[in-house]
Every structure is written in structure tokens, then in C-alpha cells.
Amino acid sequence: MKLLTLDAPGIDEYVDKLENEVHDIKSEAMNLTWIMRGGIQYNDTLNLSKSERLIIANISKSNMETTKKTGLPFF
Amino acid sequence: MNDNPLAGYFRKPAIHMTLPSKGNFYPAGSLEMPETKELPVYPMTALDEITYRTPDALFNGSAIVDVIQSCIPSIKNAWEMPSIDIPSILANIRIASFGHEMDINTVCPSCEEPANYQFDLRSISDSLKVTDYTKPLKLGDMQIFFKPLTYRDMNDNSKLNFEEQQMNKVINDAEMSEEDRIRAMSEAFTKISTLTLDALTNNIMSIKTPEATVTEPEYILDFIKHCDRDIFKKIRDEIAERRKGTDLKPIKIVCEECGHEYTQPFTLDMTTFFE
């Protein structure tokens, strides 16, 4: 395992990297939960696969573009 | 973990896989083999992605166990899975989650040109050759039957190796007195010997003699400790030879810049494989 082969500063750097990535995943999940307006709970978002999260993000993007084009409220 | 009773219904299997071990070597209760003999593999969830980024879980091995049990629910206790299944299982989880192509960054050793190489993970399962564990090593009238290490054994070995590395650093400490250095070296040597003997014992399923068949690990360990050097060497070499079939082969790469052919080692290290 990579962790077992690093020296102390290398482990610190690697742990920081992992923590940042975890933060990004949680932020993405929270963002999707907010976009779904109560249609999905945070815990449920954490149980979605990468491709499923991508699908929701694409739906949201498409709705945003429709909103911009039509001038209607974001749905 | 999600306490929603419907959580198990969220994902659908992305692919199905056969185990290189065919389900052998799993203790009772640690694997539920479907009728088709093919295990459903689910894509990783965000929660799984967080799990394998948890340093303590990576260090103690539970990250791999948790992710495997989440993505392949048929495996009930991944600590007990045989080592011969691990590369194939990890490759299939990655295929189910991110597709079968994996980017490999490489630098040509000849022209030093960096390049990005796409590796097809489906070829991993094809390249693995599982040794026939029903064939024993015959030493006179004694027959030795082998088995692969479990993930738990492998993980324990990795942790002991890590402790060993730390010990080596201490031994090389310039400020250490000669007496302390000798004591530390002696401890390190004893630990390495114990580790080696345990690893060999864990690879032996049973030893059959005209009088009895021995399966008790403590008796096998006792035999390994007290057998002659030649037998010890033959057992060690046999285990190494059997392991070769399931070692991942290095990737053959042809540099697009200068045409130089070279190989690059490929590992399924959890910390880099799913990045």
C-alpha cells in the first residue's frame, strides 16, 4: 500500500490530499441534494454511483439552460 | 451507514464476474455464490469513494473490505477472501464504477517523453492463471497441499512489513548506542523470522503422511520450524512459483515518440487504483 511506503512528510501530504478529495465528494453530494430541492436526501445522494450523480448534474444543467432560454423560474 | 431499509435497492449491478478461485477457499458463510456462479458487481457509491479515502481505514485494511462488501454483496466477509481473487475483484469494481479503460501515466526510459497510455482492465482477468491447488508437493511419502493467503493474512503481512521498515529506520539512527542497535537488530531479525514462518504456514492447507493428514496450523508451524533446510527451501520455492500465476504482469508499452519498447509495473494498490 502506498501509505505504508511513504515517509512522515509524505504521509502528511497524502492524508491532506485524501481529506481534500473527501471534502470535494461531500460538497458535490450536498450540491446535488440542494439542486434536487428535497427530491433526494443527503444520505441517498451518498448512495448514488458516479454515473448516477453525473446524470443528475446533467439534468440540472439542462434545466438551467432551459430557464435561461425561456426566462421562466428555475424548476 | 445508511439506515434506510430501501438502501439496498438504490443501485443495480453494472456487471457480473466469475471468481478466479471459483468460490473455493472461502470459509462457510463468507460467500453467497449465486446459481449462475457469477457475482453481481455494483458501482461504487459516493460513500464508498469516501471510505477508501479514509487514511486509518486504508492503513488497517478495512477500506478495501468495506468497499468490496458494498460493491459485491455476495461476498459477506472480504477478510477471508483468497488472495488469488483480489486483483480480479478490484479490477471489476473499477470497471463497474468508471468503465474498463484506465489511464496510465508513463515516461519513456529511452527518450524520457511523458505519455498517457490507456489500459484495458478487462485483460487483467484473462492474464491471471490460478494454480491447481489440488496438486500437492510430494516430498518422499509426504504430500503438502497448499492454499492461497486470505486478505487478512496479506494485510497482517503488510502491516508487519511496515513495522519492520520503521524498525530499520531506528537501527540506522546515527545517535543510537551500539548496545541499543544490537538489541534492535536482534528484535528485528526475530520478527522477520516469525513473519516468514507464519506466511509459509498460512499457505499450507494440509500435510498428508501415510499415518495422518494434518490440518492444524500449530502443528504445521511446528513442522516448518523444525524441518530440514532442503525441505524448507522446496516449500518456499513452491509457494513462490504458485504465486507467480496471479502476479500482475507488467504492461508492455511502445513509445509513440521514439518507438522504444518497454514494460511498466502495474499494481492494484487501492490508494492509487481508484483515483
Short mmCIF file of C-alpha atoms in Angstrom, two decimals:
data_model
loop_
_atom_site.label_atom_id
_atom_site.label_comp_id
_atom_site.label_asym_id
_atom_site.label_seq_id
_atom_site.Cartn_x
_atom_site.Cartn_y
_atom_site.Cartn_z
CA MET A 1 0.00 0.00 0.00
CA LYS A 2 1.15 3.47 -0.89
CA LEU A 3 0.62 4.75 2.67
CA LEU A 4 2.99 2.11 4.04
CA THR A 5 5.82 3.16 1.75
CA LEU A 6 5.80 6.91 2.44
CA ASP A 7 7.94 8.79 4.94
CA ALA A 8 6.34 11.02 7.60
CA PRO A 9 6.11 14.24 5.49
CA GLY A 10 4.87 12.14 2.53
CA ILE A 11 2.11 10.63 4.71
CA ASP A 12 1.05 14.11 5.90
CA GLU A 13 0.88 15.35 2.31
CA TYR A 14 -1.03 12.29 1.18
CA VAL A 15 -3.52 12.48 4.06
CA ASP A 16 -4.16 16.17 3.20
CA LYS A 17 -4.82 15.17 -0.42
CA LEU A 18 -7.29 12.46 0.66
CA GLU A 19 -9.07 14.89 3.00
CA ASN A 20 -9.44 17.43 0.18
CA GLU A 21 -10.88 14.77 -2.11
CA VAL A 22 -13.36 13.68 0.58
CA HIS A 23 -14.36 17.31 1.01
CA ASP A 24 -14.96 17.60 -2.76
CA ILE A 25 -17.14 14.45 -2.80
CA LYS A 26 -19.21 15.70 0.16
CA SER A 27 -19.59 19.15 -1.46
CA GLU A 28 -20.74 17.55 -4.71
CA ALA A 29 -23.27 15.37 -2.83
CA MET A 30 -24.55 18.36 -0.84
CA ASN A 31 -24.83 20.42 -4.03
CA LEU A 32 -26.86 17.70 -5.76
CA THR A 33 -29.14 17.40 -2.72
CA TRP A 34 -29.76 21.15 -2.82
CA ILE A 35 -30.39 21.11 -6.58
CA MET A 36 -32.96 18.31 -6.17
CA ARG A 37 -34.99 20.60 -3.86
CA GLY A 38 -35.93 17.85 -1.39
CA GLY A 39 -36.35 15.21 -4.09
CA ILE A 40 -33.43 13.31 -2.63
CA GLN A 41 -31.87 13.25 0.83
CA TYR A 42 -28.15 13.73 1.51
CA ASN A 43 -27.79 10.10 2.68
CA ASP A 44 -29.44 8.92 -0.55
CA THR A 45 -27.05 11.04 -2.63
CA LEU A 46 -24.11 9.37 -0.87
CA ASN A 47 -25.51 6.04 -2.05
CA LEU A 48 -25.52 7.05 -5.73
CA SER A 49 -22.82 5.90 -8.12
CA LYS A 50 -20.60 8.31 -10.04
CA SER A 51 -22.62 7.87 -13.26
CA GLU A 52 -25.92 8.45 -11.42
CA ARG A 53 -24.55 11.65 -9.87
CA LEU A 54 -23.41 12.74 -13.31
CA ILE A 55 -26.91 12.15 -14.71
CA ILE A 56 -28.46 14.38 -12.02
CA ALA A 57 -25.84 17.05 -12.65
CA ASN A 58 -26.61 16.95 -16.39
CA ILE A 59 -30.38 17.21 -15.77
CA SER A 60 -29.74 20.22 -13.57
CA LYS A 61 -27.52 21.80 -16.21
CA SER A 62 -30.14 21.22 -18.91
CA ASN A 63 -32.88 22.73 -16.69
CA MET A 64 -30.67 25.74 -16.01
CA GLU A 65 -30.20 26.31 -19.75
CA THR A 66 -33.96 25.98 -20.34
CA THR A 67 -34.52 28.54 -17.57
CA LYS A 68 -32.10 30.94 -19.21
CA LYS A 69 -33.68 30.49 -22.67
CA THR A 70 -37.32 30.76 -21.57
CA GLY A 71 -36.91 33.24 -18.74
CA LEU A 72 -39.18 31.04 -16.60
CA PRO A 73 -38.32 30.31 -12.93
CA PHE A 74 -35.78 27.53 -12.35
CA PHE A 75 -37.56 24.23 -11.82
CA MET B 1 -24.00 3.70 7.05
CA ASN B 2 -27.44 4.47 5.62
CA ASP B 3 -30.26 3.21 7.86
CA ASN B 4 -32.84 3.44 5.10
CA PRO B 5 -34.25 -0.10 4.69
CA LEU B 6 -34.50 0.59 0.96
CA ALA B 7 -30.80 1.45 0.63
CA GLY B 8 -30.07 -1.96 -0.86
CA TYR B 9 -32.35 -1.16 -3.78
CA PHE B 10 -30.63 2.03 -4.91
CA ARG B 11 -28.05 0.51 -7.20
CA LYS B 12 -28.26 -2.10 -9.88
CA PRO B 13 -25.34 -4.36 -10.76
CA ALA B 14 -23.26 -2.92 -13.59
CA ILE B 15 -21.50 -6.18 -14.45
CA HIS B 16 -21.25 -9.79 -13.32
CA MET B 17 -17.95 -11.55 -12.67
CA THR B 18 -16.62 -15.03 -12.09
CA LEU B 19 -14.09 -15.52 -9.33
CA PRO B 20 -10.68 -16.92 -10.31
CA SER B 21 -10.98 -19.18 -7.25
CA LYS B 22 -14.46 -20.33 -8.43
CA GLY B 23 -15.56 -19.72 -4.84
CA ASN B 24 -13.10 -22.23 -3.36
CA PHE B 25 -11.17 -21.36 -0.17
CA TYR B 26 -13.98 -19.15 1.21
CA PRO B 27 -14.94 -20.32 4.71
CA ALA B 28 -18.62 -21.14 5.21
CA GLY B 29 -20.72 -18.00 5.45
CA SER B 30 -18.20 -15.66 3.84
CA LEU B 31 -19.53 -16.04 0.28
CA GLU B 32 -23.02 -16.49 -1.15
CA MET B 33 -22.47 -18.00 -4.58
CA PRO B 34 -25.37 -17.33 -7.00
CA GLU B 35 -26.78 -20.18 -9.11
CA THR B 36 -25.09 -18.67 -12.19
CA LYS B 37 -21.67 -18.75 -10.43
CA GLU B 38 -21.34 -15.11 -11.47
CA LEU B 39 -21.28 -12.44 -8.78
CA PRO B 40 -23.11 -9.15 -9.42
CA VAL B 41 -20.78 -6.13 -9.16
CA TYR B 42 -22.30 -2.77 -8.21
CA PRO B 43 -20.66 0.56 -8.98
CA MET B 44 -19.06 2.37 -6.06
CA THR B 45 -21.21 4.95 -4.31
CA ALA B 46 -20.02 8.33 -3.05
CA LEU B 47 -19.87 6.70 0.38
CA ASP B 48 -17.52 4.00 -0.96
CA GLU B 49 -15.34 6.70 -2.52
CA ILE B 50 -15.14 8.41 0.87
CA THR B 51 -14.36 5.08 2.59
CA TYR B 52 -11.28 4.34 0.50
CA ARG B 53 -10.03 7.86 1.12
CA THR B 54 -10.04 7.40 4.91
CA PRO B 55 -6.37 7.05 5.93
CA ASP B 56 -6.90 4.88 9.03
CA ALA B 57 -9.20 2.55 7.08
CA LEU B 58 -6.60 2.31 4.31
CA PHE B 59 -3.88 1.54 6.81
CA ASN B 60 -5.73 -1.16 8.72
CA GLY B 61 -7.18 -2.71 5.54
CA SER B 62 -10.85 -2.15 6.37
CA ALA B 63 -11.24 0.30 3.45
CA ILE B 64 -10.79 -2.49 0.91
CA VAL B 65 -13.01 -4.87 2.90
CA ASP B 66 -15.84 -2.33 3.26
CA VAL B 67 -15.76 -1.30 -0.42
CA ILE B 68 -15.68 -4.90 -1.66
CA GLN B 69 -18.58 -5.92 0.59
CA SER B 70 -20.53 -2.86 -0.57
CA CYS B 71 -19.91 -3.40 -4.30
CA ILE B 72 -20.10 -7.20 -4.28
CA PRO B 73 -22.72 -8.01 -1.63
CA SER B 74 -22.35 -11.74 -2.34
CA ILE B 75 -19.00 -11.51 -0.52
CA LYS B 76 -20.07 -11.44 3.11
CA ASN B 77 -16.63 -11.37 4.70
CA ALA B 78 -13.92 -9.97 2.46
CA TRP B 79 -11.25 -10.50 5.15
CA GLU B 80 -11.48 -14.22 4.33
CA MET B 81 -11.34 -13.93 0.53
CA PRO B 82 -8.37 -15.71 -1.05
CA SER B 83 -5.59 -13.51 -2.40
CA ILE B 84 -5.98 -15.01 -5.89
CA ASP B 85 -9.36 -13.25 -6.24
CA ILE B 86 -8.24 -9.77 -5.17
CA PRO B 87 -6.83 -8.38 -8.48
CA SER B 88 -9.87 -9.55 -10.42
CA ILE B 89 -12.33 -8.23 -7.80
CA LEU B 90 -10.70 -4.78 -7.66
CA ALA B 91 -10.49 -4.56 -11.46
CA ASN B 92 -14.17 -5.46 -11.82
CA ILE B 93 -15.25 -2.91 -9.20
CA ARG B 94 -13.36 -0.25 -11.10
CA ILE B 95 -14.89 -1.38 -14.40
CA ALA B 96 -18.38 -1.25 -12.84
CA SER B 97 -17.72 2.23 -11.42
CA PHE B 98 -15.66 4.06 -14.04
CA GLY B 99 -15.51 1.88 -17.16
CA HIS B 100 -12.94 -0.58 -18.46
CA GLU B 101 -10.30 1.88 -19.62
CA MET B 102 -7.73 3.18 -17.17
CA ASP B 103 -5.22 5.95 -17.88
CA ILE B 104 -1.62 5.11 -17.06
CA ASN B 105 0.95 7.88 -16.95
CA THR B 106 4.33 6.77 -18.19
CA VAL B 107 7.72 8.19 -19.16
CA CYS B 108 9.78 6.51 -21.87
CA PRO B 109 13.11 5.41 -20.33
CA SER B 110 14.84 5.98 -23.68
CA CYS B 111 13.71 9.46 -24.82
CA GLU B 112 12.14 10.50 -21.46
CA GLU B 113 8.97 11.59 -23.27
CA PRO B 114 5.94 11.53 -20.92
CA ALA B 115 2.87 9.81 -22.32
CA ASN B 116 -0.61 8.72 -21.37
CA TYR B 117 -1.45 5.10 -22.02
CA GLN B 118 -4.92 3.57 -21.95
CA PHE B 119 -5.02 0.16 -20.32
CA ASP B 120 -7.97 -2.20 -20.77
CA LEU B 121 -8.78 -3.58 -17.32
CA ARG B 122 -10.71 -6.49 -18.82
CA SER B 123 -7.38 -8.03 -19.78
CA ILE B 124 -6.46 -8.49 -16.08
CA SER B 125 -8.84 -11.39 -15.53
CA ASP B 126 -7.66 -13.02 -18.77
CA SER B 127 -4.00 -12.81 -17.79
CA LEU B 128 -4.41 -14.39 -14.34
CA LYS B 129 -3.56 -18.08 -14.13
CA VAL B 130 -4.67 -19.74 -10.93
CA THR B 131 -2.51 -22.62 -9.88
CA ASP B 132 -4.08 -26.03 -9.35
CA TYR B 133 -4.28 -26.30 -5.57
CA THR B 134 -5.43 -29.94 -5.73
CA LYS B 135 -1.92 -30.93 -6.84
CA PRO B 136 0.34 -31.45 -3.82
CA LEU B 137 4.09 -31.02 -3.46
CA LYS B 138 5.44 -34.54 -2.95
CA LEU B 139 8.40 -34.92 -0.61
CA GLY B 140 9.08 -38.63 -0.14
CA ASP B 141 5.93 -40.18 1.35
CA MET B 142 4.70 -36.78 2.47
CA GLN B 143 2.26 -34.70 0.43
CA ILE B 144 1.87 -30.98 1.06
CA PHE B 145 -1.34 -29.29 -0.11
CA PHE B 146 -1.36 -25.53 -0.50
CA LYS B 147 -3.92 -22.74 -0.33
CA PRO B 148 -3.78 -19.03 -1.14
CA LEU B 149 -3.37 -16.47 1.65
CA THR B 150 -6.51 -14.71 2.81
CA TYR B 151 -6.81 -10.95 2.56
CA ARG B 152 -6.45 -10.85 6.35
CA ASP B 153 -3.10 -12.71 6.13
CA MET B 154 -1.89 -10.35 3.38
CA ASN B 155 -2.93 -7.30 5.35
CA ASP B 156 -1.22 -8.54 8.51
CA ASN B 157 1.96 -9.14 6.49
CA SER B 158 1.82 -5.61 5.04
CA LYS B 159 1.47 -4.10 8.50
CA LEU B 160 4.33 -6.18 9.87
CA ASN B 161 6.48 -5.16 6.90
CA PHE B 162 5.69 -1.55 7.69
CA GLU B 163 6.73 -2.03 11.32
CA GLU B 164 9.89 -3.66 10.01
CA GLN B 165 10.67 -0.64 7.85
CA GLN B 166 10.18 1.62 10.85
CA MET B 167 12.49 -0.63 12.85
CA ASN B 168 15.15 -0.36 10.12
CA LYS B 169 14.97 3.42 10.33
CA VAL B 170 15.54 3.22 14.07
CA ILE B 171 18.51 0.88 13.59
CA ASN B 172 20.06 3.30 11.11
CA ASP B 173 19.69 6.17 13.56
CA ALA B 174 23.22 7.61 13.93
CA GLU B 175 22.57 8.69 17.54
CA MET B 176 21.73 5.18 18.75
CA SER B 177 24.24 3.47 21.03
CA GLU B 178 25.92 0.26 19.80
CA GLU B 179 24.24 -1.78 22.53
CA ASP B 180 20.76 -0.50 21.63
CA ARG B 181 21.47 -1.03 17.95
CA ILE B 182 22.39 -4.71 18.51
CA ARG B 183 19.27 -5.23 20.63
CA ALA B 184 17.07 -3.59 17.96
CA MET B 185 18.68 -5.67 15.19
CA SER B 186 18.12 -8.86 17.17
CA GLU B 187 14.44 -7.98 17.69
CA ALA B 188 14.03 -7.13 14.00
CA PHE B 189 15.61 -10.42 12.96
CA THR B 190 13.32 -12.42 15.25
CA LYS B 191 10.29 -10.58 13.91
CA ILE B 192 11.26 -11.22 10.28
CA SER B 193 11.80 -14.92 11.01
CA THR B 194 8.40 -15.20 12.71
CA LEU B 195 6.76 -13.35 9.84
CA THR B 196 8.32 -15.68 7.26
CA LEU B 197 7.32 -18.83 9.15
CA ASP B 198 3.75 -17.57 9.65
CA ALA B 199 3.43 -16.67 5.96
CA LEU B 200 4.59 -20.15 4.89
CA THR B 201 2.23 -21.82 7.38
CA ASN B 202 -0.72 -19.76 6.17
CA ASN B 203 -0.03 -21.01 2.64
CA ILE B 204 -0.34 -24.67 3.64
CA MET B 205 -3.76 -26.28 3.66
CA SER B 206 -2.70 -29.71 4.93
CA ILE B 207 0.18 -32.16 5.13
CA LYS B 208 -0.60 -35.76 4.36
CA THR B 209 1.60 -38.61 5.58
CA PRO B 210 0.91 -42.38 5.42
CA GLU B 211 -0.22 -42.12 9.06
CA ALA B 212 -2.29 -38.95 9.16
CA THR B 213 -3.49 -35.79 7.48
CA VAL B 214 -2.53 -32.71 9.45
CA THR B 215 -4.54 -29.52 9.04
CA GLU B 216 -3.88 -27.85 12.40
CA PRO B 217 -1.91 -24.62 11.81
CA GLU B 218 0.04 -25.02 15.07
CA TYR B 219 1.33 -28.47 14.01
CA ILE B 220 2.16 -27.20 10.53
CA LEU B 221 4.04 -24.22 12.00
CA ASP B 222 5.91 -26.60 14.29
CA PHE B 223 6.87 -28.71 11.27
CA ILE B 224 8.05 -25.66 9.30
CA LYS B 225 10.18 -24.61 12.27
CA HIS B 226 11.81 -28.00 12.66
CA CYS B 227 12.07 -29.40 9.11
CA ASP B 228 15.46 -29.58 7.41
CA ARG B 229 16.76 -26.73 5.28
CA ASP B 230 16.21 -28.53 1.97
CA ILE B 231 12.51 -29.22 2.67
CA PHE B 232 12.02 -25.65 3.89
CA LYS B 233 13.54 -24.32 0.67
CA LYS B 234 11.38 -26.60 -1.52
CA ILE B 235 8.20 -25.45 0.25
CA ARG B 236 9.20 -21.78 -0.01
CA ASP B 237 10.04 -22.13 -3.73
CA GLU B 238 6.80 -23.99 -4.46
CA ILE B 239 4.76 -21.21 -2.84
CA ALA B 240 6.66 -18.55 -4.80
CA GLU B 241 6.14 -20.47 -8.05
CA ARG B 242 2.39 -20.83 -7.43
CA ARG B 243 2.09 -17.14 -6.66
CA LYS B 244 3.64 -16.16 -10.00
CA GLY B 245 0.47 -17.05 -11.91
CA THR B 246 -1.58 -14.48 -10.04
CA ASP B 247 1.05 -11.74 -10.03
CA LEU B 248 0.03 -8.90 -12.30
CA LYS B 249 2.12 -8.79 -15.43
CA PRO B 250 3.90 -5.54 -16.28
CA ILE B 251 2.30 -3.55 -19.11
CA LYS B 252 4.12 -3.57 -22.44
CA ILE B 253 4.37 -0.07 -23.86
CA VAL B 254 5.71 1.21 -27.18
CA CYS B 255 6.82 4.85 -27.07
CA GLU B 256 4.98 6.83 -29.75
CA GLU B 257 7.83 9.32 -29.91
CA CYS B 258 10.88 7.06 -30.44
CA GLY B 259 9.36 3.57 -30.88
CA HIS B 260 11.23 2.19 -27.85
CA GLU B 261 9.53 -0.85 -26.29
CA TYR B 262 9.49 -1.08 -22.52
CA THR B 263 7.46 -2.51 -19.64
CA GLN B 264 5.89 -0.68 -16.73
CA PRO B 265 4.86 -2.41 -13.50
CA PHE B 266 1.13 -2.36 -12.84
CA THR B 267 -0.30 -2.60 -9.34
CA LEU B 268 -3.82 -2.57 -7.94
CA ASP B 269 -2.87 -0.50 -4.92
CA MET B 270 -6.18 0.74 -3.51
CA THR B 271 -4.81 4.20 -2.85
CA THR B 272 -3.88 4.80 -6.48
CA PHE B 273 -6.06 2.38 -8.40
CA PHE B 274 -9.35 4.20 -7.81
CA GLU B 275 -8.04 7.73 -8.25
#
